[in-house]
Coordinates of C-alpha atoms in Angstrom, one line a residue:
M26 CA 10.8 -23.8 -11.6
T27 CA 12.4 -21.5 -14.2
L28 CA 9.3 -19.2 -13.9
L29 CA 9.6 -19.1 -10.1
V30 CA 13.3 -18.2 -10.3
L31 CA 12.6 -15.5 -12.9
S32 CA 9.8 -14.1 -10.7
A33 CA 12.1 -13.9 -7.8
L34 CA 14.7 -12.0 -9.9
V35 CA 12.0 -9.6 -11.1
V36 CA 10.9 -8.9 -7.5
A37 CA 14.5 -8.4 -6.4
F38 CA 15.2 -6.0 -9.3
C39 CA 12.0 -3.9 -8.8
L40 CA 12.5 -3.6 -5.0
G41 CA 16.1 -2.8 -5.3
I42 CA 17.5 -5.9 -3.6
A43 CA 21.1 -6.2 -4.5
G44 CA 24.6 -7.3 -3.3
V45 CA 25.6 -9.8 -0.7
E46 CA 22.5 -8.8 1.3
A47 CA 20.1 -9.8 -1.5
G48 CA 16.7 -10.4 0.0
R49 CA 17.7 -8.5 3.2
L50 CA 18.2 -4.9 2.4
I51 CA 15.3 -3.3 0.5
S52 CA 15.5 0.1 -1.3
Y53 CA 12.5 1.6 -2.9
P54 CA 12.3 3.3 -6.3
P55 CA 13.0 7.1 -6.3
H56 CA 9.3 8.1 -6.6
I57 CA 8.4 6.4 -3.3
R58 CA 8.5 8.9 -0.3
T59 CA 10.6 7.6 2.6
K60 CA 11.4 9.0 6.0
R61 CA 15.1 10.1 6.0
G62 CA 17.3 8.1 8.4
S63 CA 14.5 5.8 9.5
Y64 CA 14.3 2.0 9.0
I65 CA 12.3 -1.1 10.0
V66 CA 14.4 -4.1 10.9
E67 CA 12.8 -7.6 10.9
F68 CA 14.4 -10.4 12.8
E69 CA 14.6 -14.1 11.7
S70 CA 12.9 -15.3 14.9
H71 CA 11.2 -13.9 17.9
I72 CA 13.1 -10.8 19.1
P73 CA 16.0 -11.9 21.3
K74 CA 17.1 -9.3 23.8
T75 CA 20.6 -9.6 22.5
H76 CA 19.5 -8.5 19.1
V77 CA 17.8 -5.4 20.4
S78 CA 20.5 -4.5 22.8
R79 CA 23.0 -4.3 20.0
F80 CA 20.9 -1.6 18.3
H81 CA 20.6 0.3 21.6
A82 CA 24.4 0.2 22.0
M83 CA 25.0 1.9 18.6
S84 CA 25.9 5.5 19.2
D85 CA 24.2 6.9 16.1
V86 CA 21.1 4.7 16.3
S87 CA 18.0 5.1 18.5
V88 CA 15.4 2.3 18.8
D89 CA 12.0 4.0 18.4
R90 CA 9.5 1.1 18.5
H91 CA 9.3 -2.6 19.2
F92 CA 7.0 -4.9 17.3
T93 CA 6.3 -8.3 18.8
K94 CA 2.9 -9.5 17.7
V95 CA 2.5 -9.0 14.0
L96 CA 6.1 -8.4 12.9
N97 CA 9.2 -9.6 14.8
G98 CA 11.3 -6.4 14.6
I99 CA 12.0 -2.8 15.6
S100 CA 12.0 0.6 14.0
V101 CA 15.1 2.7 14.3
S102 CA 16.2 6.2 13.4
V103 CA 19.8 7.2 12.6
S104 CA 21.4 10.6 13.3
K105 CA 24.4 10.1 11.1
R106 CA 23.5 11.6 7.6
D107 CA 25.8 9.3 5.6
F108 CA 24.9 6.1 7.5
D109 CA 24.9 2.9 5.3
P110 CA 21.9 0.7 6.2
S111 CA 23.6 -2.3 4.7
H112 CA 25.3 -2.5 8.1
F113 CA 22.0 -3.5 9.6
A114 CA 21.4 -6.1 6.9
Q115 CA 24.8 -7.7 7.7
M116 CA 24.0 -8.2 11.4
D117 CA 23.3 -11.7 12.7
G118 CA 19.6 -12.6 13.0
V119 CA 18.4 -9.8 10.7
K120 CA 15.9 -11.0 8.1
R121 CA 15.1 -7.8 6.3
V122 CA 15.7 -4.1 6.5
W123 CA 13.3 -1.5 4.9
P124 CA 13.4 2.3 4.8
V125 CA 10.4 3.7 6.6
R126 CA 8.0 4.9 3.9
Y127 CA 4.8 7.0 3.9
Y128 CA 1.2 5.8 3.5
Y129 CA -2.0 7.7 2.8
P130 CA -5.7 7.2 3.3
A131 CA -7.3 5.6 0.2
S132 CA -9.7 8.4 -0.5
T133 CA -8.6 11.7 -1.9
L134 CA -11.8 12.5 -3.7
S135 CA -14.7 14.6 -2.5
A136 CA -18.0 13.9 -4.3
A137 CA -21.6 14.7 -4.8
S138 CA -23.3 13.3 -1.7
N139 CA -25.4 10.2 -1.9
S140 CA -28.9 9.9 -0.6
S141 CA -30.1 7.6 2.2
S142 CA -28.6 4.1 2.4
L143 CA -31.8 2.3 1.4
Y144 CA -31.1 1.4 -2.2
L145 CA -27.4 1.0 -1.6
H146 CA -28.1 -1.7 1.1
H147 CA -30.8 -3.2 -1.0
A148 CA -28.4 -3.9 -3.9
T149 CA -25.8 -5.5 -1.7
G150 CA -28.2 -7.8 0.3
V151 CA -27.4 -5.9 3.5
E152 CA -31.0 -4.7 4.0
K153 CA -32.4 -8.2 3.4
A154 CA -29.9 -9.7 5.9
L155 CA -30.8 -7.1 8.5
K156 CA -34.6 -7.5 8.1
E157 CA -34.9 -11.3 7.5
L158 CA -32.0 -12.7 9.3
G159 CA -31.7 -10.2 12.2
V160 CA -28.0 -9.7 11.9
D161 CA -26.4 -6.4 12.7
G162 CA -22.9 -7.3 13.7
K163 CA -23.7 -7.9 17.4
G164 CA -20.9 -9.7 19.2
I165 CA -18.3 -8.9 16.5
K166 CA -15.3 -6.7 17.2
I167 CA -14.0 -4.5 14.4
G168 CA -10.7 -2.5 14.7
I169 CA -10.4 0.5 12.4
V170 CA -6.8 1.8 11.7
D171 CA -7.4 5.3 10.4
S172 CA -7.4 9.1 11.2
G173 CA -9.5 8.8 14.3
V174 CA -13.2 9.2 14.9
D175 CA -15.5 11.9 16.2
Y176 CA -17.0 9.6 18.8
N177 CA -19.2 12.5 20.1
H178 CA -21.1 12.4 16.8
P179 CA -24.8 11.5 17.7
E180 CA -25.0 8.9 14.9
L181 CA -21.8 7.2 16.1
G182 CA -22.9 6.7 19.7
G183 CA -21.8 10.0 21.3
C184 CA -19.5 8.2 23.7
W185 CA -16.1 6.8 24.3
K186 CA -15.4 3.6 26.2
T187 CA -18.4 3.9 28.5
E188 CA -20.8 1.1 29.3
G189 CA -23.0 0.3 26.3
C190 CA -20.8 2.5 24.0
P191 CA -19.9 1.0 20.6
W192 CA -16.4 2.4 21.0
Q193 CA -14.7 0.2 23.5
Y194 CA -11.1 0.0 22.1
G195 CA -8.5 2.2 20.5
E196 CA -5.9 4.9 21.1
D197 CA -3.9 7.7 19.4
F198 CA -0.5 6.9 18.0
I199 CA 0.3 10.2 16.2
G200 CA -1.3 13.4 17.6
D201 CA -2.3 16.6 15.8
K202 CA 1.1 18.0 14.8
Y203 CA 2.6 15.3 12.6
N204 CA 4.0 16.8 9.3
E205 CA 5.8 14.4 7.0
A206 CA 7.7 17.4 5.5
D207 CA 9.5 17.9 8.8
A208 CA 12.9 16.4 9.2
I209 CA 11.8 14.9 12.5
P210 CA 7.9 14.9 12.5
I211 CA 6.3 15.7 15.9
I212 CA 4.5 12.7 17.4
E213 CA 2.4 13.7 20.4
P214 CA -0.5 11.3 20.8
N215 CA -3.7 12.6 22.5
P216 CA -5.6 10.8 25.3
T217 CA -8.2 9.7 22.8
P218 CA -8.2 9.2 19.0
M219 CA -10.4 12.2 18.1
D220 CA -10.5 12.9 14.4
C221 CA -9.5 16.2 12.9
A222 CA -9.1 15.1 9.3
G223 CA -12.5 13.5 8.6
H224 CA -11.5 10.3 6.9
G225 CA -11.8 8.0 9.9
T226 CA -15.1 9.4 10.9
H227 CA -16.5 8.9 7.4
V228 CA -15.2 5.3 7.4
S229 CA -16.7 4.8 10.8
G230 CA -20.2 5.9 9.7
I231 CA -20.2 3.4 6.9
L232 CA -19.7 0.7 9.5
A233 CA -21.4 2.0 12.6
G234 CA -23.9 4.7 11.6
R235 CA -27.1 4.5 13.5
G236 CA -29.3 6.9 11.6
P237 CA -31.3 8.8 10.7
Q238 CA -29.0 10.1 8.0
V239 CA -26.4 7.4 7.9
R240 CA -27.2 3.7 8.3
G241 CA -24.1 1.6 8.8
V242 CA -23.7 -2.0 7.6
A243 CA -22.9 -3.4 11.0
P244 CA -24.2 -0.9 13.6
G245 CA -24.5 -3.6 16.3
A246 CA -20.8 -4.4 16.3
T247 CA -18.2 -3.3 18.9
F248 CA -15.5 -1.0 17.5
G249 CA -12.0 0.2 18.2
M250 CA -10.3 3.2 16.5
Y251 CA -6.5 3.2 16.2
R252 CA -5.4 6.7 15.0
V253 CA -2.4 6.7 12.7
F254 CA -3.1 9.8 10.5
S255 CA -2.8 13.3 11.9
C256 CA -4.5 16.6 11.0
P257 CA -3.8 17.7 7.4
I258 CA -1.0 20.2 7.2
N259 CA -0.4 22.1 4.0
G260 CA -2.6 19.6 2.2
E261 CA -0.6 16.6 3.5
G262 CA -2.2 13.9 5.7
G263 CA 0.1 10.9 5.4
S264 CA 1.7 8.7 8.0
S265 CA 4.6 6.3 8.0
D266 CA 4.6 2.5 8.1
D267 CA 6.2 2.3 11.5
I268 CA 3.3 4.2 13.0
L269 CA 0.8 2.1 10.9
L270 CA 2.4 -1.0 12.4
Q271 CA 1.8 0.3 15.9
G272 CA -1.9 0.8 15.2
I273 CA -2.3 -2.6 13.4
E274 CA -0.5 -4.4 16.2
A275 CA -2.6 -2.8 18.9
A276 CA -5.8 -3.7 17.0
F277 CA -4.6 -7.3 16.8
E278 CA -3.7 -7.4 20.5
D279 CA -7.1 -6.1 21.5
G280 CA -8.6 -9.2 19.9
H281 CA -10.6 -7.8 17.0
D282 CA -12.3 -10.2 14.7
I283 CA -11.9 -7.9 11.7
I284 CA -9.3 -5.2 11.0
N285 CA -10.3 -2.4 8.5
L286 CA -7.5 -0.7 6.6
S287 CA -8.8 2.1 4.3
L288 CA -5.2 3.1 3.4
G289 CA -2.5 2.2 1.0
G290 CA 0.9 3.1 -0.4
G291 CA 3.0 0.0 -1.1
A292 CA 3.0 -2.3 -4.1
W293 CA 4.6 -5.6 -2.9
S294 CA 3.6 -8.3 -0.4
E295 CA 7.1 -8.2 1.0
E296 CA 6.7 -4.7 2.5
P297 CA 6.4 -4.4 6.3
V298 CA 2.7 -3.5 6.6
A299 CA 1.8 -6.3 4.1
V300 CA 4.0 -8.8 5.9
A301 CA 2.2 -7.9 9.2
C302 CA -1.2 -8.2 7.7
A303 CA -0.4 -11.6 6.2
Q304 CA 0.7 -12.8 9.7
I305 CA -2.5 -11.6 11.2
V306 CA -4.6 -13.5 8.7
Q307 CA -2.7 -16.6 9.4
Q308 CA -3.7 -16.2 13.1
G309 CA -7.4 -16.2 12.2
V310 CA -8.2 -12.5 12.0
V311 CA -10.0 -11.1 8.9
V312 CA -8.1 -8.1 7.3
V313 CA -9.9 -6.0 4.8
A314 CA -8.0 -3.4 2.8
A315 CA -8.6 -0.8 0.1
L316 CA -7.0 -1.6 -3.2
G317 CA -6.4 2.1 -4.0
N318 CA -7.6 4.9 -6.2
D319 CA -5.2 4.7 -9.1
G320 CA -7.4 3.1 -11.7
A321 CA -6.5 5.8 -14.3
G322 CA -3.0 4.3 -14.3
G323 CA -4.3 1.0 -15.7
L324 CA -3.2 -2.5 -14.8
Q325 CA -1.3 -3.4 -11.7
T326 CA -2.1 -0.3 -9.8
G327 CA -3.2 -2.0 -6.6
S328 CA -1.4 -1.1 -3.3
A329 CA -0.3 -2.7 -0.1
P330 CA -1.5 -4.0 2.2
A331 CA -4.5 -5.0 0.0
I332 CA -2.2 -7.1 -2.1
A333 CA -0.9 -9.1 0.9
R334 CA -1.6 -12.8 0.9
G335 CA -4.9 -13.6 2.6
V336 CA -6.1 -10.0 2.8
I337 CA -9.5 -9.3 1.3
S338 CA -8.8 -6.6 -1.3
V339 CA -11.6 -4.3 -2.2
G340 CA -12.6 -2.4 -5.3
S341 CA -15.2 0.3 -5.6
V342 CA -18.5 0.8 -7.5
D343 CA -20.4 4.0 -7.8
N344 CA -23.5 4.7 -5.7
W345 CA -26.9 4.6 -7.4
N346 CA -28.4 7.8 -6.0
V347 CA -26.7 11.2 -5.8
T348 CA -27.7 14.0 -3.5
S349 CA -26.0 17.1 -4.9
K350 CA -26.1 20.7 -4.0
P351 CA -28.1 22.7 -6.6
G352 CA -26.5 25.6 -8.3
I353 CA -29.0 28.0 -10.0
I354 CA -27.7 29.5 -13.1
T355 CA -29.4 32.8 -14.2
S356 CA -29.0 34.5 -17.5
A357 CA -31.0 36.4 -20.1
Q358 CA -32.1 33.0 -21.4
G359 CA -33.7 32.1 -18.0
T360 CA -32.7 29.9 -15.1
Q361 CA -31.3 26.4 -15.0
K362 CA -30.2 24.1 -12.2
I363 CA -26.9 22.3 -12.2
A364 CA -25.6 19.6 -9.8
L365 CA -22.6 20.7 -7.7
S366 CA -20.2 18.3 -6.1
M367 CA -19.2 18.6 -2.4
P368 CA -16.4 21.2 -2.1
G369 CA -12.9 20.0 -2.8
D370 CA -12.0 21.1 0.8
S371 CA -14.8 20.9 3.3
K372 CA -13.4 24.0 5.2
Y373 CA -14.5 26.2 2.3
P374 CA -18.2 25.4 1.4
F375 CA -19.6 26.5 -1.9
D376 CA -22.3 28.7 -0.2
F377 CA -23.5 31.7 -2.2
D378 CA -27.0 32.9 -1.1
S379 CA -27.2 35.7 -3.7
D380 CA -26.5 35.7 -7.5
T381 CA -22.7 35.8 -8.0
P382 CA -21.2 36.5 -11.4
L383 CA -19.6 33.7 -13.4
E384 CA -16.6 34.1 -15.8
I385 CA -14.5 31.9 -18.1
P386 CA -10.8 32.9 -18.2
A387 CA -9.9 34.5 -21.6
G388 CA -7.1 33.2 -23.7
G389 CA -6.0 29.8 -25.1
E390 CA -6.4 26.3 -23.9
D391 CA -4.2 26.8 -20.8
S392 CA -6.6 29.6 -19.7
I393 CA -9.7 27.6 -20.4
V394 CA -8.6 24.8 -18.2
G395 CA -7.4 27.4 -15.6
C396 CA -3.7 26.3 -15.8
A397 CA -2.1 29.7 -16.5
N398 CA -2.0 33.2 -15.0
Y399 CA -5.2 35.1 -15.7
T400 CA -5.1 38.2 -17.9
E401 CA -8.2 39.7 -16.3
N402 CA -9.1 40.6 -12.7
M403 CA -11.6 38.0 -11.3
S404 CA -12.4 39.8 -8.0
G405 CA -15.8 39.0 -6.7
K406 CA -16.4 36.3 -9.5
I407 CA -16.6 32.6 -9.7
V408 CA -14.5 31.2 -12.5
V409 CA -15.6 28.3 -14.7
V410 CA -12.7 26.1 -15.9
K411 CA -12.4 22.7 -17.7
R412 CA -10.8 19.7 -16.1
G413 CA -7.3 18.7 -17.2
G414 CA -4.0 20.3 -17.9
C415 CA -2.9 20.7 -14.3
T416 CA -3.9 19.7 -10.8
F417 CA -7.1 20.9 -9.0
N418 CA -4.8 22.7 -6.5
E419 CA -3.1 24.6 -9.3
K420 CA -6.4 25.6 -10.8
A421 CA -7.6 26.8 -7.5
L422 CA -4.4 28.8 -6.9
Y423 CA -4.5 30.5 -10.3
A424 CA -8.1 31.5 -9.7
Y425 CA -7.4 32.7 -6.1
T426 CA -4.4 34.8 -7.3
A427 CA -6.6 36.5 -9.8
G428 CA -9.1 37.5 -7.1
A429 CA -11.8 34.8 -7.7
I430 CA -14.0 33.8 -4.8
G431 CA -14.8 30.3 -6.1
V432 CA -14.2 27.8 -8.8
I433 CA -16.5 25.5 -10.8
C434 CA -14.6 22.9 -12.7
Y435 CA -16.5 20.9 -15.4
N436 CA -15.6 17.3 -16.4
N437 CA -13.7 16.6 -19.6
V438 CA -15.2 13.1 -19.9
A439 CA -18.8 11.8 -19.5
G440 CA -20.3 11.8 -16.0
D441 CA -20.0 13.7 -12.7
M442 CA -16.7 15.0 -11.4
S443 CA -15.3 14.9 -7.9
P444 CA -12.4 17.3 -7.2
A445 CA -10.2 17.4 -4.1
V446 CA -8.0 20.3 -3.1
S447 CA -5.8 21.0 -0.1
N448 CA -6.5 23.6 2.5
S449 CA -3.7 25.8 1.2
V450 CA -6.1 27.7 -1.2
P451 CA -8.9 29.4 0.8
I452 CA -11.7 29.5 -1.8
P453 CA -14.4 26.9 -2.5
F454 CA -13.8 24.5 -5.4
V455 CA -16.6 22.3 -6.8
G456 CA -17.0 20.0 -9.8
I457 CA -19.9 19.5 -12.3
S458 CA -20.6 17.0 -15.0
D459 CA -19.7 17.5 -18.6
D460 CA -23.3 18.0 -19.5
D461 CA -23.8 20.7 -16.9
G462 CA -20.4 22.2 -18.0
K463 CA -21.6 22.5 -21.6
H464 CA -24.8 24.3 -20.4
V465 CA -22.8 26.8 -18.4
T466 CA -20.2 27.5 -21.1
D467 CA -22.9 27.8 -23.8
T468 CA -24.8 30.2 -21.5
L469 CA -21.7 32.3 -20.9
A470 CA -20.8 32.3 -24.6
A471 CA -24.2 34.0 -25.2
G472 CA -23.8 36.6 -22.5
K473 CA -23.5 37.2 -18.8
A474 CA -24.6 34.7 -16.1
T475 CA -24.7 34.3 -12.4
V476 CA -24.9 31.4 -10.0
K477 CA -26.6 31.0 -6.6
A478 CA -26.0 28.1 -4.2
P479 CA -27.9 28.5 -1.0
K480 CA -26.4 27.1 2.2
G481 CA -27.9 23.8 3.2
A482 CA -29.7 23.2 -0.1
R483 CA -29.7 19.5 -1.3
E484 CA -31.3 17.6 -4.1
I485 CA -31.5 13.8 -4.9
S486 CA -31.1 12.4 -8.4
P487 CA -30.1 9.1 -9.9
S488 CA -26.5 8.5 -10.7
K489 CA -25.6 7.9 -14.3
T490 CA -22.9 5.5 -13.2
G491 CA -24.7 3.7 -10.3
G492 CA -23.6 0.1 -9.9
Q493 CA -20.6 0.5 -12.3
I494 CA -17.0 0.1 -11.4
S495 CA -15.7 3.5 -10.2
L496 CA -13.2 5.0 -12.7
F497 CA -10.7 5.7 -9.8
S498 CA -10.8 2.1 -8.5
S499 CA -7.3 0.5 -8.9
I500 CA -6.9 -2.4 -11.2
G501 CA -5.2 -5.8 -10.7
P502 CA -3.4 -8.1 -10.9
S503 CA -0.9 -7.4 -8.2
A504 CA 2.8 -6.9 -9.1
E505 CA 3.2 -10.6 -8.2
L506 CA 0.3 -11.5 -10.5
D507 CA -2.1 -12.4 -7.7
M508 CA -5.8 -11.7 -8.3
V509 CA -6.9 -8.3 -6.9
P510 CA -9.4 -7.0 -6.0
L511 CA -11.3 -10.0 -4.7
I512 CA -14.6 -8.2 -4.3
S513 CA -16.2 -4.8 -4.8
A514 CA -18.6 -2.6 -2.8
P515 CA -20.1 0.9 -3.0
G516 CA -17.3 3.4 -2.7
G517 CA -18.2 6.2 -5.1
N518 CA -20.3 9.1 -3.9
I519 CA -20.8 7.8 -0.3
W520 CA -22.6 10.0 2.2
S521 CA -21.5 9.4 5.8
T522 CA -20.6 10.9 9.1
Y523 CA -17.9 13.6 9.4
P524 CA -16.4 15.4 12.4
Q525 CA -19.0 17.9 13.8
K526 CA -16.4 20.7 13.6
L527 CA -16.2 20.0 9.8
G528 CA -19.9 19.9 9.1
S529 CA -21.1 16.6 10.6
Y530 CA -21.7 14.9 7.2
A531 CA -19.8 14.7 4.0
S532 CA -19.7 12.7 0.8
L533 CA -16.4 11.1 -0.2
S534 CA -15.3 8.7 -2.9
G535 CA -12.6 6.1 -2.8
T536 CA -11.9 2.4 -2.2
S537 CA -11.6 3.7 1.4
M538 CA -15.4 3.9 1.5
A539 CA -15.9 0.5 -0.1
T540 CA -13.5 -1.2 2.4
P541 CA -15.6 -0.6 5.6
Y542 CA -18.7 -1.7 3.6
I543 CA -17.0 -5.1 3.1
S544 CA -15.8 -5.2 6.7
G545 CA -19.4 -4.7 7.8
T546 CA -20.6 -7.5 5.6
V547 CA -17.9 -9.8 7.1
A548 CA -19.3 -8.9 10.5
L549 CA -22.8 -9.9 9.5
L550 CA -21.4 -13.2 8.0
K551 CA -19.4 -13.9 11.2
Q552 CA -22.5 -13.2 13.4
A553 CA -24.7 -15.5 11.3
R554 CA -22.2 -18.3 10.9
P555 CA -19.6 -18.0 13.7
D556 CA -18.0 -21.3 12.8
L557 CA -16.4 -19.9 9.6
D558 CA -12.6 -19.4 9.4
V559 CA -10.9 -16.6 7.4
R560 CA -10.5 -18.6 4.3
A561 CA -14.2 -19.8 4.3
I562 CA -15.4 -16.2 4.8
T563 CA -13.3 -15.1 1.8
R564 CA -14.6 -18.0 -0.3
L565 CA -18.3 -17.2 0.5
L566 CA -17.9 -13.5 -0.3
V567 CA -16.2 -14.2 -3.6
S568 CA -18.5 -17.2 -4.5
N569 CA -21.6 -15.0 -4.1
G570 CA -20.4 -11.8 -5.7
K571 CA -22.6 -10.5 -8.5
P572 CA -20.7 -9.9 -11.8
I573 CA -20.9 -6.3 -13.1
T574 CA -21.7 -5.4 -16.7
D575 CA -19.9 -2.7 -18.5
P576 CA -22.6 -0.6 -20.2
A577 CA -20.3 0.5 -22.9
T578 CA -19.7 -3.0 -24.2
G579 CA -22.5 -5.0 -22.7
L580 CA -19.9 -7.5 -21.4
K581 CA -19.0 -8.4 -17.9
T582 CA -16.1 -6.4 -16.4
T583 CA -12.8 -8.1 -16.0
P584 CA -12.1 -9.6 -12.6
F585 CA -9.0 -7.4 -12.5
M586 CA -11.3 -4.4 -12.1
S587 CA -14.2 -5.8 -10.0
G588 CA -13.0 -9.1 -8.5
A589 CA -16.0 -11.4 -8.1
G590 CA -18.3 -8.4 -8.6
L591 CA -20.6 -6.6 -6.2
V592 CA -20.9 -8.1 -2.8
N593 CA -24.2 -9.8 -1.8
I594 CA -24.0 -10.6 1.9
Y595 CA -27.5 -12.2 2.1
D596 CA -26.6 -14.8 -0.5
A597 CA -23.2 -15.4 1.2
I598 CA -24.9 -16.1 4.5
K599 CA -27.5 -18.4 3.0
S600 CA -25.0 -20.2 0.7
R601 CA -23.9 -23.7 1.4
V602 CA -21.5 -23.9 -1.6
Q603 CA -18.0 -22.5 -1.8
F604 CA -15.4 -22.4 -4.6
D605 CA -11.8 -23.0 -3.7
P606 CA -9.5 -21.2 -4.5
P607 CA -11.6 -17.9 -4.3

């Protein structure tokens, strides 16, 4: 009992619960981005009209949205700058009040592209389940809450809500003009949830891809897309939890068996989106969510809603095969190929059909990593810099300011590197491994060198980290000491569909990519064994996960990194043994 009381006090302290409204008014730490003057209010019981009417009657308050299915509450905005939200918490019938906070897709990493899905599906039992058991997700409905989908893509059906189309559900809740930096972001939903960011289309391909380039895990399922992320503006592509709640509630109302959430931002199971997801699970719907990409931060870096009770939280492993763009380095010593990642921003491809000069910035360590103003003019050159010291965006900006027409950034640790930059810097930015970086820098130390990267060129090679836990994958336990992630799936270097206007295909890394993989396996399991409830599905996935070995130690990775290990859906379908709790 003492431990429970202490835990409650810790939660109250960390979330900023204080005063006579302890447990009712929530204030986030300063580093959490919130939407000024906007709040989510949860009621004690189903929303009485008298409760809502009191908010409508307040002169400085406007009721923006009603939530009736997955959260009993409303979202409101306040015009008075010095308004005290404790006033809401003191009102009769109010259970909790949160500031509206921002969420982001759980993939911020571009990557070298992976090859066909064959080996990837082989390692997870998906290929065997498809071939031997004949399951492909038919009859299962999957709702995806994301940035939209390019439903015209030929590998995603090329249709929207027509007979026989895989896309039968969904809508847009945000539009193309939303900018979280605006005092009052513009929300103008479109007639359909067409994707202009790419994330949602990439997630969709992992689930629904029909080939020949992308083979989804559950291509026979029926899908819905609920667009809650807008077009990236000045590198920002976030949304707010009141908009997320709209999308999640709509997906629930449309009767989906599975809801996929490749997004994150919170850290506690008491936050609004986490509360809603826990409610959905209790009503028999499987919710699968990305744990996050903050593994570099160490323990307890998982995010909501993955940490919500009953939600299947997903970690990422790297893909086994990598299809990279070849860069041909030419010098007095001869020619050498290096493997280039996908560009940090897909709008600026690293296409150089002729030999283009390479240059390392002169100066000290800040110059070598590209984190200071250049002393030389880099016009017409591609600069080579080392990872670290500042953000990829800053490296790109320093290079662009000096006149560079591209950037190659080499890793400062073993393995490949996957940079991501915003569209605010209009030059291509790619990453290479530490080994390739050493070759390039040694070559330049001996004299001049050029690089050529023909448009459309692609080469397949084995990944040095295939099957291992992705370095970016967030680590458990949750802030409330629950076990997360529960299971892992391929999420590093994943080739999938992309909006046709942005190139049709792209490779991304993130737990965002591992999440739809697990959602797809759940669809196969539900099709094969329709009698299973949410808890039984979770138990079977966890009971049949394959532990992952850390090659550096030869030991199994901790469950706080990999959960039960790599998913194996064939074994889960065939298994008649479950372990409880999972």
